Coordinates of C-alpha atoms in Angstrom, one line a residue:
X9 CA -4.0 -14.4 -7.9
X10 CA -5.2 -11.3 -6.5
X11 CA -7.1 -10.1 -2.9
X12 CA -5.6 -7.8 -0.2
X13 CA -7.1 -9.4 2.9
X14 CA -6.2 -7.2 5.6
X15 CA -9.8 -7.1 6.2
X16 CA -10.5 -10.2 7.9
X17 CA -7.5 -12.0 7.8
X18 CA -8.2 -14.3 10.2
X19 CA -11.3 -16.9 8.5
X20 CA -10.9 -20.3 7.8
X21 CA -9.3 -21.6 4.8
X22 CA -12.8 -22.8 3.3
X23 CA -13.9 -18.8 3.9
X24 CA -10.9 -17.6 1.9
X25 CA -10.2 -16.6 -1.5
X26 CA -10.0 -19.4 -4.5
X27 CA -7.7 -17.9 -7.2
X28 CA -5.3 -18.8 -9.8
X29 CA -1.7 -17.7 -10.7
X30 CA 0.3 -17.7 -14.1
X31 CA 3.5 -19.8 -13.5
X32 CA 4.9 -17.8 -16.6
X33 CA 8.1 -16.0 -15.2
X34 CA 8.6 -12.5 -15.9
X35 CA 11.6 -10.6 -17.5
X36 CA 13.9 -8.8 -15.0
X37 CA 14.8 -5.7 -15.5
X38 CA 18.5 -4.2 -15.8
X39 CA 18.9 -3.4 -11.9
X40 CA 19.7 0.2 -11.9
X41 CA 20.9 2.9 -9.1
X42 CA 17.6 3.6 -8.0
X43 CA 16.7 -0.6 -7.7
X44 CA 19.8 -0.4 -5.5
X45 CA 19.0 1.6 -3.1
X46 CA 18.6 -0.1 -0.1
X47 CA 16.2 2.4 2.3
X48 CA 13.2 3.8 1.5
X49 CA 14.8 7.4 2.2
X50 CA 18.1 6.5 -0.4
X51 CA 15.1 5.3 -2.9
X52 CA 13.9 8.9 -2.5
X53 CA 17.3 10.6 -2.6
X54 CA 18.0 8.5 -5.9
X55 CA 14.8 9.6 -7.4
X56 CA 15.1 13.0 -6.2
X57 CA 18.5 12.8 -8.4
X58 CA 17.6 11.6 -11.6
X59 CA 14.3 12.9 -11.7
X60 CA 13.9 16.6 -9.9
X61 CA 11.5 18.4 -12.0
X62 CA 9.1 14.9 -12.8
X63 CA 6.0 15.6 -10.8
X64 CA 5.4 13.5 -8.3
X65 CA 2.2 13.5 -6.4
X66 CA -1.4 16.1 -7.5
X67 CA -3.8 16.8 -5.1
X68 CA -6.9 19.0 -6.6
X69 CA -4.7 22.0 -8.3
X70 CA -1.7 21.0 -5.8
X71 CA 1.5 19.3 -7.6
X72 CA 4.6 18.5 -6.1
X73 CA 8.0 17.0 -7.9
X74 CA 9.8 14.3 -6.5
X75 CA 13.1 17.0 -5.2
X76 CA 10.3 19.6 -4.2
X77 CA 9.0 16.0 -2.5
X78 CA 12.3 15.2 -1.1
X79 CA 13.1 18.6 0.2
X80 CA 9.9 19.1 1.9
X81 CA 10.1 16.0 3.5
X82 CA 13.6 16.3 5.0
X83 CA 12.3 19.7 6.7
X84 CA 9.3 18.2 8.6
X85 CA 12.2 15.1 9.3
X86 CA 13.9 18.6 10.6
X87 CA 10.7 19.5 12.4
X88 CA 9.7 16.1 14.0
X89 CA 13.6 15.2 15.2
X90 CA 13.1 19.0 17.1
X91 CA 10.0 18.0 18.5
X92 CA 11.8 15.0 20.0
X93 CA 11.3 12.2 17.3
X94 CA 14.0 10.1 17.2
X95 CA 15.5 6.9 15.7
X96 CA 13.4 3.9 17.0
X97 CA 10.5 6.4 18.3
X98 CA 7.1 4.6 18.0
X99 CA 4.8 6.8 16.1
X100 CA 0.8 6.0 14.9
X101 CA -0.7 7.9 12.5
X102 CA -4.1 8.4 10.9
X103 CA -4.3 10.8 8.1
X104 CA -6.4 10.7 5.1
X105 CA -4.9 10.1 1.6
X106 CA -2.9 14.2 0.4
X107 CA 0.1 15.3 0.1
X108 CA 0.9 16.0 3.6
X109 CA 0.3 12.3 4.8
X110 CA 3.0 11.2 2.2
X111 CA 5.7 14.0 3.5
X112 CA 4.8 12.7 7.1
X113 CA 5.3 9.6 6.0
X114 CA 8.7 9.8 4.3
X115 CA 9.8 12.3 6.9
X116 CA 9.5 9.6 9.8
X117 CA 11.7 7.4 7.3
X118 CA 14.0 9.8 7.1
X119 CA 14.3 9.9 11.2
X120 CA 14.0 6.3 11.1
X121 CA 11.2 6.4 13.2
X122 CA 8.9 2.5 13.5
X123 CA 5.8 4.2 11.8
X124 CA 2.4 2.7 12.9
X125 CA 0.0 4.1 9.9
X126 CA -4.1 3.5 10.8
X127 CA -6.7 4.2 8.0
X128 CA -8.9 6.9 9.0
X129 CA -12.3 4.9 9.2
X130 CA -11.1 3.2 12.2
X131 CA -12.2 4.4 15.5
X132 CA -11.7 4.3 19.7
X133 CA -11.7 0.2 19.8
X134 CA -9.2 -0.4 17.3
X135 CA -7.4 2.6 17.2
X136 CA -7.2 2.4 21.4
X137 CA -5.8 -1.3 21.2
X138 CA -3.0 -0.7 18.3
X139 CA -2.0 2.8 20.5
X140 CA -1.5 0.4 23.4
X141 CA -0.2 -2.5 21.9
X142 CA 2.7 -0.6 20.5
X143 CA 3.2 1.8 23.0
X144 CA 2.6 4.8 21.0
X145 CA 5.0 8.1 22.2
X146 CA 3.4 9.8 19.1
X147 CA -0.7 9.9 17.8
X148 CA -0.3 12.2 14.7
X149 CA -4.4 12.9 13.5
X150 CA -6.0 15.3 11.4
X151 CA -8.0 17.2 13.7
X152 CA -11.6 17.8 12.8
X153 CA -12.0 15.5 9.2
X154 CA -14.6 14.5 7.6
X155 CA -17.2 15.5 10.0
X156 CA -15.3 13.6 12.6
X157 CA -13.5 15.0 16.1
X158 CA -10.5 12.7 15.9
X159 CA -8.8 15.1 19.0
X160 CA -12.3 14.1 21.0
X161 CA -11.4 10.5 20.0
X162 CA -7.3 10.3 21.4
X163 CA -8.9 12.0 24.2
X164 CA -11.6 9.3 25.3
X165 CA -8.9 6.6 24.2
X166 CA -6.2 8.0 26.4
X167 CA -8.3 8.8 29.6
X168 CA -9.9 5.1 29.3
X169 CA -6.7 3.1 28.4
X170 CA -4.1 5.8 31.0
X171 CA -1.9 5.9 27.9
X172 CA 0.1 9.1 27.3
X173 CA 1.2 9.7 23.5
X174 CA 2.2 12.5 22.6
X175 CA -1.2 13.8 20.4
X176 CA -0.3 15.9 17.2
X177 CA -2.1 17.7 14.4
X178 CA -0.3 16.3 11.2
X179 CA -2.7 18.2 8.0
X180 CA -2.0 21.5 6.6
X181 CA 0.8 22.6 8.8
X182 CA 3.7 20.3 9.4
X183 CA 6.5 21.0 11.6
X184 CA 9.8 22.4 10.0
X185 CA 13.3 23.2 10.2
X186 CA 16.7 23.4 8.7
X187 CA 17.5 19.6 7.9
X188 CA 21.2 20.6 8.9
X189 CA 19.5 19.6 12.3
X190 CA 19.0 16.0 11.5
X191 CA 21.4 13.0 12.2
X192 CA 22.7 10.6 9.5
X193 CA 19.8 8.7 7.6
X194 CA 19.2 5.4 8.9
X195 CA 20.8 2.5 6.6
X196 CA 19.4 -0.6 7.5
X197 CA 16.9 -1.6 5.5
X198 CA 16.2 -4.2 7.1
X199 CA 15.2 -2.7 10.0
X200 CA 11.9 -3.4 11.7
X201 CA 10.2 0.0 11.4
X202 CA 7.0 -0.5 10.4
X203 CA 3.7 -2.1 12.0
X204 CA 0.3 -2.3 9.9
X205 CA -2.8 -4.3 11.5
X206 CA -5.4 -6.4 10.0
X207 CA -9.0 -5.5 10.3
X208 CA -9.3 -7.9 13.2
X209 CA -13.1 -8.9 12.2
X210 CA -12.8 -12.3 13.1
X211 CA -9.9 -11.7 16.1
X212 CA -7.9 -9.3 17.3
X213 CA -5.9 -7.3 15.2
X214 CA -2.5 -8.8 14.5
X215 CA 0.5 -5.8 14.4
X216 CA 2.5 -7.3 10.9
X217 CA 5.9 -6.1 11.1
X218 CA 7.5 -4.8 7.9
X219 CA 11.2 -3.1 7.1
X220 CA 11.5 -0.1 4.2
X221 CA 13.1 -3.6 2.5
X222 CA 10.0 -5.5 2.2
X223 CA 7.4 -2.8 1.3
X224 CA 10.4 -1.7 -1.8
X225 CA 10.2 -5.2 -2.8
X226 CA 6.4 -5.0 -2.7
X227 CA 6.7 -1.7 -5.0
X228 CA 9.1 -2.8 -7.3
X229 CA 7.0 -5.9 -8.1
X230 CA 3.8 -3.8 -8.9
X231 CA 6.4 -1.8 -11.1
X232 CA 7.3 -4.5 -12.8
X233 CA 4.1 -6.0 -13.7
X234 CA 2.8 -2.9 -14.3
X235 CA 5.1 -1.7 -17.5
X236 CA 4.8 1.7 -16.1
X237 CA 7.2 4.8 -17.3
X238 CA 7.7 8.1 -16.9
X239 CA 4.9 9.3 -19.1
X240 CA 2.2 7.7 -17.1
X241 CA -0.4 8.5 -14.2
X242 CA -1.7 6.7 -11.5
X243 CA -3.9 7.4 -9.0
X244 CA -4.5 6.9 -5.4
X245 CA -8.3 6.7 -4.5
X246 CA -8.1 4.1 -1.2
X247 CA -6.2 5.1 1.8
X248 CA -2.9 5.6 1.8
X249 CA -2.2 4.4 5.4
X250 CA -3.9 0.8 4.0
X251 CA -0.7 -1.7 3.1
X252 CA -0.9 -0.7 -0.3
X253 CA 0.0 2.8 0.1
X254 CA 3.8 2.0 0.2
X255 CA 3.2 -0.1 -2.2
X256 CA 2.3 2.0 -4.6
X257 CA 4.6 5.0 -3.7
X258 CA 7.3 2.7 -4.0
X259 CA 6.2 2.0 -7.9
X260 CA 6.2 5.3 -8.4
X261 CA 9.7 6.0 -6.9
X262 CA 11.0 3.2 -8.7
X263 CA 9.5 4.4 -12.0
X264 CA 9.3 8.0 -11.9
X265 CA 5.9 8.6 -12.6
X266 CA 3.1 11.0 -11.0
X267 CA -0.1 9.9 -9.1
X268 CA -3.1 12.2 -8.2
X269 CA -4.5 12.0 -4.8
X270 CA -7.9 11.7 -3.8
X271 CA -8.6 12.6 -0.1
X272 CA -12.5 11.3 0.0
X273 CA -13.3 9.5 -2.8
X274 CA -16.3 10.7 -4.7
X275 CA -16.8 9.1 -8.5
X276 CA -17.8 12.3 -10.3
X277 CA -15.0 14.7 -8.5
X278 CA -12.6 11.4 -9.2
X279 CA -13.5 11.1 -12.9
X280 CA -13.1 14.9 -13.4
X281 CA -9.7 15.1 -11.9
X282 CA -8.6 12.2 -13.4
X283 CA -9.6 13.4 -16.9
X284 CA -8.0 16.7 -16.2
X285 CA -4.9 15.8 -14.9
X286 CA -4.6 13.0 -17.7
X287 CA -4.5 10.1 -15.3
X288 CA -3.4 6.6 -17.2
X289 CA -4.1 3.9 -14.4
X290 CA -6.9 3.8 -12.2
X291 CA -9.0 1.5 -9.4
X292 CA -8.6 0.2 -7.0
X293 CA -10.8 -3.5 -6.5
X294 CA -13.7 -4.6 -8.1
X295 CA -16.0 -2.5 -6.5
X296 CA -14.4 1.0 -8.1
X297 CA -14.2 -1.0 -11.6
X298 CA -18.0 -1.1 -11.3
X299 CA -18.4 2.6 -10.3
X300 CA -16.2 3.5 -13.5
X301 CA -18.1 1.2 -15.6
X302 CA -21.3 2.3 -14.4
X303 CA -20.4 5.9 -15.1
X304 CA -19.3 5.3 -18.9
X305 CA -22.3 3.5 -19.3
X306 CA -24.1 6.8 -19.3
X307 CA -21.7 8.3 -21.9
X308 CA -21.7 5.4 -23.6
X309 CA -20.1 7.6 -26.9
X310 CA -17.4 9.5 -25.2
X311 CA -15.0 7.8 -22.8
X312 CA -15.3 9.0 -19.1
X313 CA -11.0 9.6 -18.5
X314 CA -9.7 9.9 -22.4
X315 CA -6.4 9.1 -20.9
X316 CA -6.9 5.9 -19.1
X317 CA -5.3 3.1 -20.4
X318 CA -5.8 0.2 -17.4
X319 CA -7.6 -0.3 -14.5
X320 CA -5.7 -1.9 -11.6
X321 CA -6.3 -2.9 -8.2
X322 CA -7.1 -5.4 -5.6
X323 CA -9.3 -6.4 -2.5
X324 CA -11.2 -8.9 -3.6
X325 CA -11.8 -11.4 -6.2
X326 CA -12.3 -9.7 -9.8
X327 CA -15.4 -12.1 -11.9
X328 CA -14.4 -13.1 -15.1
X329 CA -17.3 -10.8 -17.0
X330 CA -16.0 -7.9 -15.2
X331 CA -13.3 -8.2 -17.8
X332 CA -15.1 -8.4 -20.7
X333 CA -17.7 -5.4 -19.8
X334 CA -14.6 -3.1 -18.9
X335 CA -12.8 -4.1 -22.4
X336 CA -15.9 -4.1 -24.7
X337 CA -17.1 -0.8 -23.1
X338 CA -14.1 1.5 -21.6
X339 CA -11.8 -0.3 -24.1
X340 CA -9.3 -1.2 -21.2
X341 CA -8.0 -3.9 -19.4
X342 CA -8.3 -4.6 -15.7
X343 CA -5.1 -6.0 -14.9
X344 CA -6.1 -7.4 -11.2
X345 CA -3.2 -8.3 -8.4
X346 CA -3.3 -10.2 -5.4
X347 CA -1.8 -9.2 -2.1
X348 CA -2.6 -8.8 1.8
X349 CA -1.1 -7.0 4.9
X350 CA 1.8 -9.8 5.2
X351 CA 2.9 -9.9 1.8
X352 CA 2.0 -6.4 -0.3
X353 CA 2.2 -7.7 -3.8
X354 CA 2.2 -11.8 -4.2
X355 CA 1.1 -11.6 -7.6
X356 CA -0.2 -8.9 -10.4
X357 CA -1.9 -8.8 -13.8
X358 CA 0.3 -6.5 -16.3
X359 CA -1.0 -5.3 -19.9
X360 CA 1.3 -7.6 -21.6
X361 CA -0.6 -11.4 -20.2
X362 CA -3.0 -12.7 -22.6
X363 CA -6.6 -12.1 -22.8
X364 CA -7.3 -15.6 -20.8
X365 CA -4.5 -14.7 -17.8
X366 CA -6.3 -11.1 -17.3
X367 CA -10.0 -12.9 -16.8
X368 CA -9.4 -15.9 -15.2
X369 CA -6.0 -15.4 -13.2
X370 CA -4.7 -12.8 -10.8
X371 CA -1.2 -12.9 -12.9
X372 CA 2.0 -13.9 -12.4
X373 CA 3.7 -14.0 -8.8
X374 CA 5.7 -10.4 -9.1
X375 CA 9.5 -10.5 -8.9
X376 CA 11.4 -12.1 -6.4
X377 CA 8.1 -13.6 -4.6
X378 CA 8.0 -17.2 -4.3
X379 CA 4.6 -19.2 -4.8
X380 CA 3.9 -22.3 -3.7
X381 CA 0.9 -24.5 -3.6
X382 CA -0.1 -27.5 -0.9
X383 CA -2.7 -29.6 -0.4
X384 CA -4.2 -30.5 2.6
X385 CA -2.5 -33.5 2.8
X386 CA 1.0 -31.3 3.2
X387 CA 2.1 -31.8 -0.2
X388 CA 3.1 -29.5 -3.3
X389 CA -0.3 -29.9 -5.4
X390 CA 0.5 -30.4 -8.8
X391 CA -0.5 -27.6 -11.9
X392 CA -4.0 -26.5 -11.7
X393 CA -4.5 -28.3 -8.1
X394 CA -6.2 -26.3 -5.5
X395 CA -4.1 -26.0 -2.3
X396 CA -3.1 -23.7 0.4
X397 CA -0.7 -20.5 -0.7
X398 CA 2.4 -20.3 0.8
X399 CA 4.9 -17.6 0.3
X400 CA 8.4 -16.6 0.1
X401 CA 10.4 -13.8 -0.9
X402 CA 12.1 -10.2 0.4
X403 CA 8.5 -8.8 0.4
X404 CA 7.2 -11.3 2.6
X405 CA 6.7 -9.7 6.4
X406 CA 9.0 -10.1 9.5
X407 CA 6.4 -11.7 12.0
X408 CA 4.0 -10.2 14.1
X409 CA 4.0 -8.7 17.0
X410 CA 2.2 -10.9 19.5
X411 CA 5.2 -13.9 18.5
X412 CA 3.0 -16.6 19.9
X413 CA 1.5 -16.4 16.6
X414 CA 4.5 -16.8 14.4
X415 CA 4.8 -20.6 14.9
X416 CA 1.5 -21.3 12.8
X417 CA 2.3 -18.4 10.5
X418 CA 5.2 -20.4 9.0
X419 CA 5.9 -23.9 8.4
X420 CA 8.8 -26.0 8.8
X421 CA 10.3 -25.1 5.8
X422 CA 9.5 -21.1 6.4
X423 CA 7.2 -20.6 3.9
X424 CA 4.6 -18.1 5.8
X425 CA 0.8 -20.2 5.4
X426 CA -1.4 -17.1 4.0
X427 CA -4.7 -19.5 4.8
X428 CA -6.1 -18.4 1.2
X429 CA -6.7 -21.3 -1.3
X430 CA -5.4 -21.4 -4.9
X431 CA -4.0 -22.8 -7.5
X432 CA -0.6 -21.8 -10.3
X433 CA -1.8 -23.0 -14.2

């Protein structure tokens, strides 16, 4: 199975995605200290610890290991708590995709602060509702970006709504100090600290409460579906504020690998510093698996990124014959996944499924998340019936903010209703 559909999460069933899921179960991995951790900040300690020269993120000719990444973080943590950020503070932010947004990130963990993350595109209507809706004390922005004034923007936002965050500049320079400073890391898990929003193209925008506990759970499904180790790659084109941001830093704090960063996306600059920083995984959704096959179709000889060895991604349904072009031409595999703002990861494509699973399924549910399949009439639909997806599992989200709507959300049996049709083989 495989979409995010935070975009538009609200159309009718008929509107939605039709996809198929392998009911094949996946091996478990020995659970090991890091799998234990039960915070996003003790996932980041742990990985800090058994990993602290491993290189953990690349931006351009920028790398940074996973203790450099811990200890970094834990200052600005510093920094924030002294510029009054505390346990519980409501923060929104709106960063691009660098190095820098992942420290801000991780730092407000660190506080335990409920993080609100925005993707940069958005602008004064959404961003002006979800600022008001949670009742944001902090608006952390890049400044001038991208040939957009996003200071001009909290300013007409502010003066039109008579909110009063807090407005920061969160890009090159982060607050610091000595982490000495800093209370006791937070250790509930299972916390409510973190509130993503749906595109809201059909409705509103619906806040989707998460805990560090169900975005690790997201991560560590990708991980395991992914077979990723220490030696490989990835790659983070799309924005990291987007659900699957999380999502995939949590895979690579589970696994121990690197990622390169791309602020702005731009095929060529991507494809060059891919190649040159010997990036294994790449993608994103169907749309950048036609950018990458379009650019090796004009080297048709001499493979684009020598060290890719899988595409990956989501966001929309992957055709069949987008397979085969990929594997008869970039002699990879696209291993697809399905997921959306509620639920991260419900299901994901690895390397190991068969030739037929990778074209014609979105793969296996991931570990721990429960699929199930009913028809309209309200019953489980039997193999290879289409029916309504219905979800359970520690990755599955806590409800959303407006409650009113939590009642259709879930069914009697608390299986949260996705509204995407489907079907398990």
């Amino acid at each position: 199975m495989g979409r995010d559909i935070a975009p538009g999460g609200d159309g009718p069933l008929n509107d939605r995605q039709r996809c198929a899921l392998s009911n094949e179960e996946d091996s478990v991995a020995e659970v090991t200290s890091i799998e234990r951790a039960s915070t996003m900040w003790e996932l980041v300690e742990a990985r800090a610890a058994a990993s602290p020269d491993a290189v953990a993120l690349i931006e351009d000719d920028r790398e940074i290991t996973f203790k450099q990444l811990r200890d970094l973080s834990e200052r600005v943590a510093a920094g924030f708590h002294e510029f009054g950020m505390r346990h519980g503070s409501r923060v929104t932010w709106q960063l691009p995709t660098r190095i820098e947004t992942v420290v801000t990130s991780l730092a407000l963990a660190r506080i335990g602060a409920i993080q609100n993350p925005i993707i940069p595109i958005y602008r004064d209507r959404e961003v002006g509702f979800v600022l008001q809706q949670t009742d944001a004390e902090y608006f952390l922005i890049p400044g001038d970006w991208n040939g957009f004034d996003f200071n001009a923007m909290a300013g007409r936002i502010i003066a039109e709504l008579g909110i009063d965050p807090t407005v920061m500049i969160a890009y090159d320079a982060l607050p610091q100090a000595e982490p000495y400073t800093l209370p006791p890391a937070p250790t509930a898990g299972d916390e409510v600290r973190w509130i993503y929003y749906t595109s809201g193209t059909t409705s509103a925008p619906k806040g989707v409460r998460h805990t560090d506990q169900t975005l690790m759970a997201g991560g560590l499904g990708l991980a395991d579906a992914l077979y990723l180790t220490v030696e490989d790659v990835g790659s983070i084109a799309f924005p990291y504020a987007h659900i699957a941001g999380p999502d995939y830093l949590m895979m690579l704090l589970y696994r121990g690998c690197g990622a390169v960063l791309i602020e702005s996306f731009a095929l060529d600059v991507a494809v060059e510093l891919f190649s040159r920083k010997g990036a294994t995984m790449a993608g994103g959704g169907p749309a950048f698996y036609q950018m990458y096959l379009a650019k090796q179709r004009t080297q048709p000889t001499e493979k684009i990124i020598p060290s890719l060895r899988l595409l990956s991604g989501g966001g929309a349904p992957k055709p069949p014959e987008m397979y085969v072009e990929v594997m008869a031409e970039m002699g990879i595999p696209i291993c697809h996944g399905y997921g959306m703002t509620e639920c991260p990861m419900i299901a994901q494509s690895g390397p190991n499924d068969t030739e037929a699973q990778l074209m014609y399924t979105d793969g296996k549910p991931v570990t721990a998340c429960e699929v199930r399949i009913v028809t309209l009439e309200g019953v489980v639909a039997l193999t290879g019936e289409d029916g309504e997806v219905r979800l359970k599992g520690p990755m599955v989200f806590k409800g959303y903010t407006d409650e009113s709507l939590n009642k259709d959300a879930f069914d009697e049996n608390g299986w949260f209703r996705t509204d995407d049709l489907g079907h398990l083989d």
